[in-house]
Amino acid sequence: MKKLAKSLLVIALGLFMSVNVMADVQTGKTGPDYPTDYYMIVESKAGGIDIYSQPDLESTRLNDEQIPNGTALHIEGEVEDTENNRTWGYTEYHGMYGYAPLDECRPADSRKEAIDSELYIAGKDHVNYNADYDVKADAEGGSQKLYQGPGTKYGEVPGVRDIENGETLHITQDAEMADGSHWGVTTVDGTEGWVDLEKTEEWKAEHLDTVEESVDAVAEVSVTPTEAAKATETPAPTEAAEATETPAPTETAEATETPTPTITEEADEAENTEKDSKEPEAENIDTKDSREASGQNVKAAKTKWYQNPFTWIIGIAVLAVIGLLVYHNKKK
C-alpha cells in the first residue's frame, strides 16, 4: 500500500506540473528565446510587413496598416521557428509589443543608419536639418528624457539628466516622422540628443490652435438649431396684438401664407451632419482602444493539438495506469 500511495503521489505531482506548463503555453505566455539589442530595417517585396501577437502567421495581427519599407525596428529578442525556417524579432511598434518576421528585413549597420532610413521615408518636406529656434519643456510628468534618436525605441542617452519642465531647449534639427510623431535635436549639458517636441509649450500651443478652430466650426453648426427654435417661438403679446390689427388686403394675403420651413430644414441638416461627424470619431476611438489592449495584453496564438494541456494529462494518466498494472502483474 505504501508503494502504491507513493506512486499515486508521483503521478499527481507530474499531472500538476504538466497542467501549469501547458497552461502557460495555451495562454500565450511565451517570450523570446533570448534577448537581443540591434536594429533591422523593413525591406519587403510587398512594400511592408505586419507585426503579430505571437511568432506565428496565424496569430493576431496587431497593426492596422503595414509597417512600411524603410522603418527601423529595434529587435529586443528573437524566436527561431525551425518548422518554417524563419526567425522572428520581438519588437515594439506604436506602443505595441509583438513579433515581426525578420526574413523581410535587413540589418542596420548602426543606429545612425536606422535613423537616416526613417528620416528618408519621412520625406525632405518633413525634415528640417537647419532648424534654429527655442522651445520650453512641458511634459505631463514634470520632466522628460533625451533620446538617441527620433523615437523611444532608440533608447535614452546614457548619463544625461532628465529635462525639467520650463527649461529652454534650442532645436537645431526637427522632423515629423512617418508615424506622425514630432522630434527635435537639442543639447543638454553638452550632450546632443533627440527630444519629443509634442512635450513642449510651443507644439502644444500650435496644436491647441488647431483644436480651437475645429471647436469653433462645430459651435457655428450647433448654433443653427437654437436659432431655428427661436424663429419658431410664439410671438410676444405686443407682436400678437399688432398681428391682430386689420391689415390691408395685400398684407392679409401675405400674412396668411404658410411660412417656409427653410430654417427648420437647415437645423435638421446641421444636426445630422454633426451626428455623422461624431459617429466615425467614436468608432476610431473604439478601434484604437481595442488595438492598444491587444498590444499590451499580447494574445495567444492558435494552439496545436500537442499544446493542449488536456492531451498531456490524459496521456500521462494512461501511462501511469499501464505502469501500475504491469507492476502489479509482475508481483503476482
Coordinates of C-alpha atoms in Angstrom, one line a residue:
M1 CA 0.0 0.0 0.0
K2 CA 2.8 2.4 0.8
K3 CA 4.4 1.8 -2.6
L4 CA 1.0 2.3 -4.3
A5 CA 0.5 5.6 -2.3
K6 CA 3.9 6.9 -3.4
S7 CA 3.2 6.0 -7.0
L8 CA -0.1 7.9 -6.9
L9 CA 1.6 10.9 -5.3
V10 CA 4.3 11.0 -8.0
I11 CA 1.6 10.8 -10.7
A12 CA -0.4 13.6 -9.1
L13 CA 2.7 15.9 -8.9
G14 CA 3.5 15.1 -12.5
L15 CA 0.0 16.0 -13.6
F16 CA 0.1 19.2 -11.6
M17 CA 3.4 20.3 -13.2
S18 CA 2.2 19.4 -16.7
V19 CA -1.0 21.5 -16.2
N20 CA 1.0 24.6 -15.2
V21 CA 3.4 24.3 -18.0
M22 CA 0.8 23.7 -20.7
A23 CA -1.4 26.4 -19.3
D24 CA 1.4 28.9 -19.9
V25 CA 1.7 27.7 -23.5
Q26 CA -2.0 27.9 -24.1
T27 CA -2.4 31.5 -22.7
G28 CA 0.5 32.7 -24.9
K29 CA 2.9 33.5 -22.0
T30 CA 5.9 32.8 -24.3
G31 CA 8.7 35.3 -24.5
P32 CA 11.6 35.4 -27.0
D33 CA 14.1 32.6 -26.9
Y34 CA 16.9 35.0 -26.0
P35 CA 17.3 38.8 -25.6
T36 CA 19.0 40.9 -28.3
D37 CA 19.8 44.6 -29.0
Y38 CA 20.1 45.6 -32.6
Y39 CA 18.1 47.3 -35.4
M40 CA 16.5 45.9 -38.6
I41 CA 15.1 48.0 -41.5
V42 CA 11.9 46.8 -43.2
E43 CA 12.6 45.8 -46.8
S44 CA 9.8 43.7 -48.2
K45 CA 8.7 43.0 -51.7
A46 CA 5.1 43.6 -50.6
G47 CA 6.0 47.2 -49.5
G48 CA 5.8 46.5 -45.8
I49 CA 5.3 43.8 -43.1
D50 CA 2.9 43.0 -40.2
I51 CA 3.6 42.6 -36.5
Y52 CA 1.9 39.7 -34.7
S53 CA 1.0 38.8 -31.2
Q54 CA 2.9 35.5 -31.4
P55 CA 5.7 34.2 -33.7
D56 CA 3.1 32.7 -35.9
L57 CA 1.5 34.0 -39.1
E58 CA -1.9 32.7 -37.9
S59 CA -1.8 34.7 -34.7
T60 CA -3.4 38.1 -34.1
R61 CA -2.1 40.9 -36.3
L62 CA -1.5 44.0 -34.2
N63 CA -1.1 46.7 -36.8
D64 CA -3.9 48.4 -38.7
E65 CA -1.7 49.2 -41.7
Q66 CA 1.5 47.5 -42.8
I67 CA 4.8 48.7 -41.4
P68 CA 6.3 50.5 -44.5
N69 CA 9.6 49.8 -46.0
G70 CA 12.4 51.8 -44.5
T71 CA 11.0 51.7 -41.0
A72 CA 13.7 50.8 -38.4
L73 CA 12.7 48.2 -35.8
H74 CA 14.6 47.7 -32.5
I75 CA 14.8 44.0 -32.1
E76 CA 14.8 43.2 -28.3
G77 CA 14.6 39.4 -28.7
E78 CA 14.4 36.5 -31.2
V79 CA 12.4 33.3 -31.6
E80 CA 13.6 30.6 -34.0
D81 CA 10.8 29.0 -36.0
T82 CA 12.6 25.8 -37.2
E83 CA 9.4 24.3 -38.6
N84 CA 9.1 27.2 -41.1
N85 CA 12.8 28.1 -41.3
R86 CA 12.0 31.7 -40.1
T87 CA 13.4 34.0 -37.4
W88 CA 11.0 36.3 -35.5
G89 CA 12.1 39.5 -33.9
Y90 CA 10.4 40.7 -30.7
T91 CA 9.9 44.5 -31.1
E92 CA 7.8 47.5 -30.3
Y93 CA 5.7 49.4 -32.8
H94 CA 3.3 52.2 -31.9
G95 CA 3.3 51.2 -28.2
M96 CA 2.5 47.5 -29.0
Y97 CA 5.0 44.7 -28.4
G98 CA 4.9 41.7 -30.8
Y99 CA 6.8 39.6 -33.3
A100 CA 7.9 40.7 -36.8
P101 CA 9.3 38.2 -39.5
L102 CA 12.9 39.1 -39.9
D103 CA 13.2 37.4 -43.3
E104 CA 11.6 40.5 -44.8
C105 CA 14.1 42.9 -43.1
R106 CA 17.7 43.8 -43.5
P107 CA 20.1 44.5 -40.6
A108 CA 21.2 48.1 -40.0
D109 CA 24.9 48.5 -39.6
S110 CA 24.4 51.2 -36.9
R111 CA 21.8 53.2 -35.1
K112 CA 22.7 56.2 -37.4
E113 CA 21.8 54.1 -40.4
A114 CA 18.4 53.2 -38.8
I115 CA 17.7 56.9 -38.1
D116 CA 18.8 58.0 -41.6
S117 CA 16.4 55.5 -43.1
E118 CA 13.5 56.7 -41.1
L119 CA 14.3 60.4 -41.9
Y120 CA 14.4 59.4 -45.6
I121 CA 10.9 57.8 -45.6
A122 CA 9.6 60.8 -43.6
G123 CA 10.4 63.0 -46.7
K124 CA 12.5 66.1 -47.2
D125 CA 9.4 68.3 -46.7
H126 CA 9.0 66.9 -43.2
V127 CA 12.7 67.1 -42.1
N128 CA 14.5 70.4 -41.3
Y129 CA 18.2 69.9 -41.0
N130 CA 18.8 73.6 -40.4
A131 CA 16.3 74.4 -37.6
D132 CA 17.2 77.3 -35.3
Y133 CA 14.6 78.1 -32.6
D134 CA 13.9 77.6 -28.9
V135 CA 11.1 75.7 -27.1
K136 CA 10.2 75.2 -23.5
A137 CA 9.8 71.7 -22.0
D138 CA 6.3 70.9 -20.8
A139 CA 5.8 67.2 -20.2
E140 CA 2.8 65.8 -18.2
G141 CA 5.0 64.1 -15.7
G142 CA 7.1 67.2 -15.0
S143 CA 10.2 66.0 -16.9
Q144 CA 11.2 64.1 -20.0
K145 CA 14.1 62.2 -21.4
L146 CA 16.7 62.8 -24.0
Y147 CA 16.8 60.0 -26.6
Q148 CA 19.5 58.7 -29.0
G149 CA 17.1 59.0 -32.0
P150 CA 13.7 60.3 -33.1
G151 CA 11.7 57.8 -31.0
T152 CA 11.7 56.0 -27.7
K153 CA 12.8 52.8 -29.4
Y154 CA 16.3 54.3 -29.8
G155 CA 16.8 54.4 -26.1
E156 CA 17.7 57.2 -23.7
V157 CA 21.0 59.0 -24.0
P158 CA 23.1 57.4 -21.2
G159 CA 24.4 59.6 -18.4
V160 CA 22.1 62.6 -19.1
R161 CA 19.8 64.0 -16.5
D162 CA 16.0 64.4 -17.1
I163 CA 14.8 67.6 -18.7
E164 CA 12.7 69.5 -16.3
N165 CA 9.6 71.5 -17.3
G166 CA 10.2 75.1 -18.1
E167 CA 13.7 74.5 -19.4
T168 CA 14.5 76.3 -22.7
L169 CA 15.8 73.9 -25.4
H170 CA 17.5 75.1 -28.6
I171 CA 16.4 73.0 -31.5
T172 CA 18.9 72.6 -34.4
Q173 CA 17.0 69.9 -36.4
D174 CA 13.4 68.7 -36.4
A175 CA 11.4 66.1 -38.1
E176 CA 7.8 64.9 -38.5
M177 CA 8.2 61.2 -38.7
A178 CA 6.1 58.8 -40.9
D179 CA 4.1 57.7 -37.8
G180 CA 3.1 61.3 -37.1
S181 CA 5.3 62.0 -34.1
H182 CA 7.5 65.1 -33.9
W183 CA 11.1 65.1 -32.7
G184 CA 13.9 67.7 -32.5
V185 CA 17.6 67.6 -31.9
T186 CA 18.9 69.6 -28.9
T187 CA 21.7 69.7 -26.4
V188 CA 21.5 69.1 -22.6
D189 CA 24.6 69.8 -20.6
G190 CA 26.8 69.5 -23.6
T191 CA 25.3 66.2 -24.8
E192 CA 23.3 66.1 -28.0
G193 CA 20.1 64.0 -28.5
W194 CA 16.5 64.0 -29.6
V195 CA 13.6 65.4 -27.6
D196 CA 9.9 64.8 -28.1
L197 CA 8.6 68.2 -29.4
E198 CA 5.0 67.2 -28.5
K199 CA 6.1 67.7 -24.9
T200 CA 6.9 71.4 -25.4
E201 CA 4.8 74.5 -24.9
E202 CA 5.2 75.7 -28.5
W203 CA 4.0 72.5 -30.0
K204 CA 1.0 72.3 -27.7
A205 CA 0.1 75.9 -28.4
E206 CA 0.1 75.3 -32.1
H207 CA -1.8 72.1 -31.7
L208 CA -4.3 73.9 -29.4
D209 CA -5.0 76.5 -32.1
T210 CA -6.0 73.7 -34.5
V211 CA -8.3 72.2 -31.9
E212 CA -9.9 75.6 -31.1
E213 CA -10.5 76.1 -34.8
S214 CA -12.3 72.8 -35.1
V215 CA -14.3 73.5 -31.9
D216 CA -15.4 76.9 -33.3
A217 CA -16.5 75.3 -36.5
V218 CA -18.6 72.8 -34.6
A219 CA -20.0 75.6 -32.4
E220 CA -21.2 77.5 -35.6
V221 CA -23.0 74.4 -36.8
S222 CA -24.5 73.8 -33.3
V223 CA -26.0 77.3 -33.1
T224 CA -28.3 76.8 -36.1
P225 CA -30.8 74.6 -34.3
T226 CA -31.1 77.2 -31.5
E227 CA -31.7 80.0 -33.9
A228 CA -34.3 77.8 -35.6
A229 CA -36.1 77.2 -32.3
K230 CA -36.1 80.9 -31.6
A231 CA -37.5 81.6 -35.0
T232 CA -40.4 79.2 -34.4
E233 CA -41.3 80.6 -31.0
T234 CA -44.7 82.1 -30.4
P235 CA -44.6 85.9 -30.9
A236 CA -44.7 88.2 -27.8
P237 CA -48.1 89.7 -26.8
T238 CA -47.3 93.1 -28.3
E239 CA -46.4 91.4 -31.6
A240 CA -49.6 89.3 -31.4
A241 CA -51.6 92.5 -30.9
E242 CA -50.0 94.1 -33.9
A243 CA -50.7 91.0 -35.9
T244 CA -54.4 91.1 -35.0
E245 CA -54.8 94.6 -36.5
T246 CA -56.8 94.7 -39.6
P247 CA -54.2 94.7 -42.3
A248 CA -54.6 95.9 -45.9
P249 CA -55.9 93.2 -48.3
T250 CA -52.4 92.6 -49.7
E251 CA -51.0 92.4 -46.2
T252 CA -53.7 89.9 -45.2
A253 CA -52.8 87.7 -48.1
E254 CA -49.2 87.8 -47.2
A255 CA -49.9 87.1 -43.5
T256 CA -52.0 84.0 -44.3
E257 CA -49.3 82.4 -46.4
T258 CA -47.7 79.3 -44.9
P259 CA -44.2 80.1 -43.7
T260 CA -41.4 78.2 -45.4
P261 CA -39.6 75.7 -43.3
T262 CA -36.2 76.7 -44.5
I263 CA -34.6 77.3 -41.1
T264 CA -36.0 74.1 -39.7
E265 CA -34.6 72.1 -42.6
E266 CA -31.2 73.8 -42.2
A267 CA -31.3 72.9 -38.5
D268 CA -32.1 69.2 -39.2
E269 CA -29.3 69.1 -41.8
A270 CA -26.9 70.6 -39.3
E271 CA -27.9 68.1 -36.6
N272 CA -27.5 65.2 -39.0
T273 CA -24.1 66.5 -40.1
E274 CA -22.9 66.8 -36.5
K275 CA -24.1 63.3 -35.7
D276 CA -22.4 61.8 -38.8
S277 CA -19.1 63.5 -37.9
K278 CA -19.2 62.3 -34.4
E279 CA -20.0 58.6 -35.1
P280 CA -16.8 57.9 -37.1
E281 CA -14.8 59.5 -34.3
A282 CA -16.3 57.2 -31.7
E283 CA -15.6 54.2 -34.0
N284 CA -12.0 55.2 -34.4
I285 CA -11.6 55.6 -30.6
D286 CA -13.1 52.2 -30.0
T287 CA -10.8 50.6 -32.7
K288 CA -7.8 52.4 -31.2
D289 CA -8.6 51.2 -27.7
S290 CA -9.1 47.6 -28.7
R291 CA -5.8 47.7 -30.7
E292 CA -3.9 49.1 -27.8
A293 CA -5.4 46.5 -25.5
S294 CA -4.3 43.7 -27.9
G295 CA -0.8 45.2 -27.8
Q296 CA -0.5 45.5 -24.0
N297 CA -2.0 42.0 -23.4
V298 CA -0.4 40.0 -26.1
K299 CA -2.9 37.4 -27.3
A300 CA -2.1 33.8 -27.6
A301 CA -1.6 32.1 -31.0
K302 CA -3.8 29.3 -32.1
T303 CA -2.8 26.2 -30.2
K304 CA -2.0 23.0 -31.8
W305 CA -3.1 19.6 -30.6
Y306 CA 0.1 18.9 -28.7
Q307 CA -0.2 22.3 -26.9
N308 CA -3.5 21.3 -25.3
P309 CA -2.9 20.5 -21.6
F310 CA -5.7 18.0 -21.5
T311 CA -4.0 15.9 -24.1
W312 CA -0.9 15.7 -21.9
I313 CA -2.9 15.0 -18.8
I314 CA -4.8 12.1 -20.4
G315 CA -1.6 10.7 -21.9
I316 CA 0.2 10.8 -18.6
A317 CA -2.8 9.3 -16.8
V318 CA -3.0 6.4 -19.3
L319 CA 0.8 5.7 -19.0
A320 CA 0.5 5.8 -15.1
V321 CA -2.4 3.2 -15.2
I322 CA -0.5 1.0 -17.6
G323 CA 2.6 1.2 -15.4
L324 CA 0.7 0.3 -12.3
L325 CA -1.0 -2.7 -14.0
V326 CA 2.3 -4.0 -15.3
Y327 CA 3.9 -3.6 -11.8
H328 CA 1.1 -5.5 -10.0
N329 CA 1.1 -8.3 -12.6
K330 CA 4.8 -8.8 -12.1
K331 CA 4.3 -9.1 -8.4
K332 CA 1.6 -11.7 -8.8

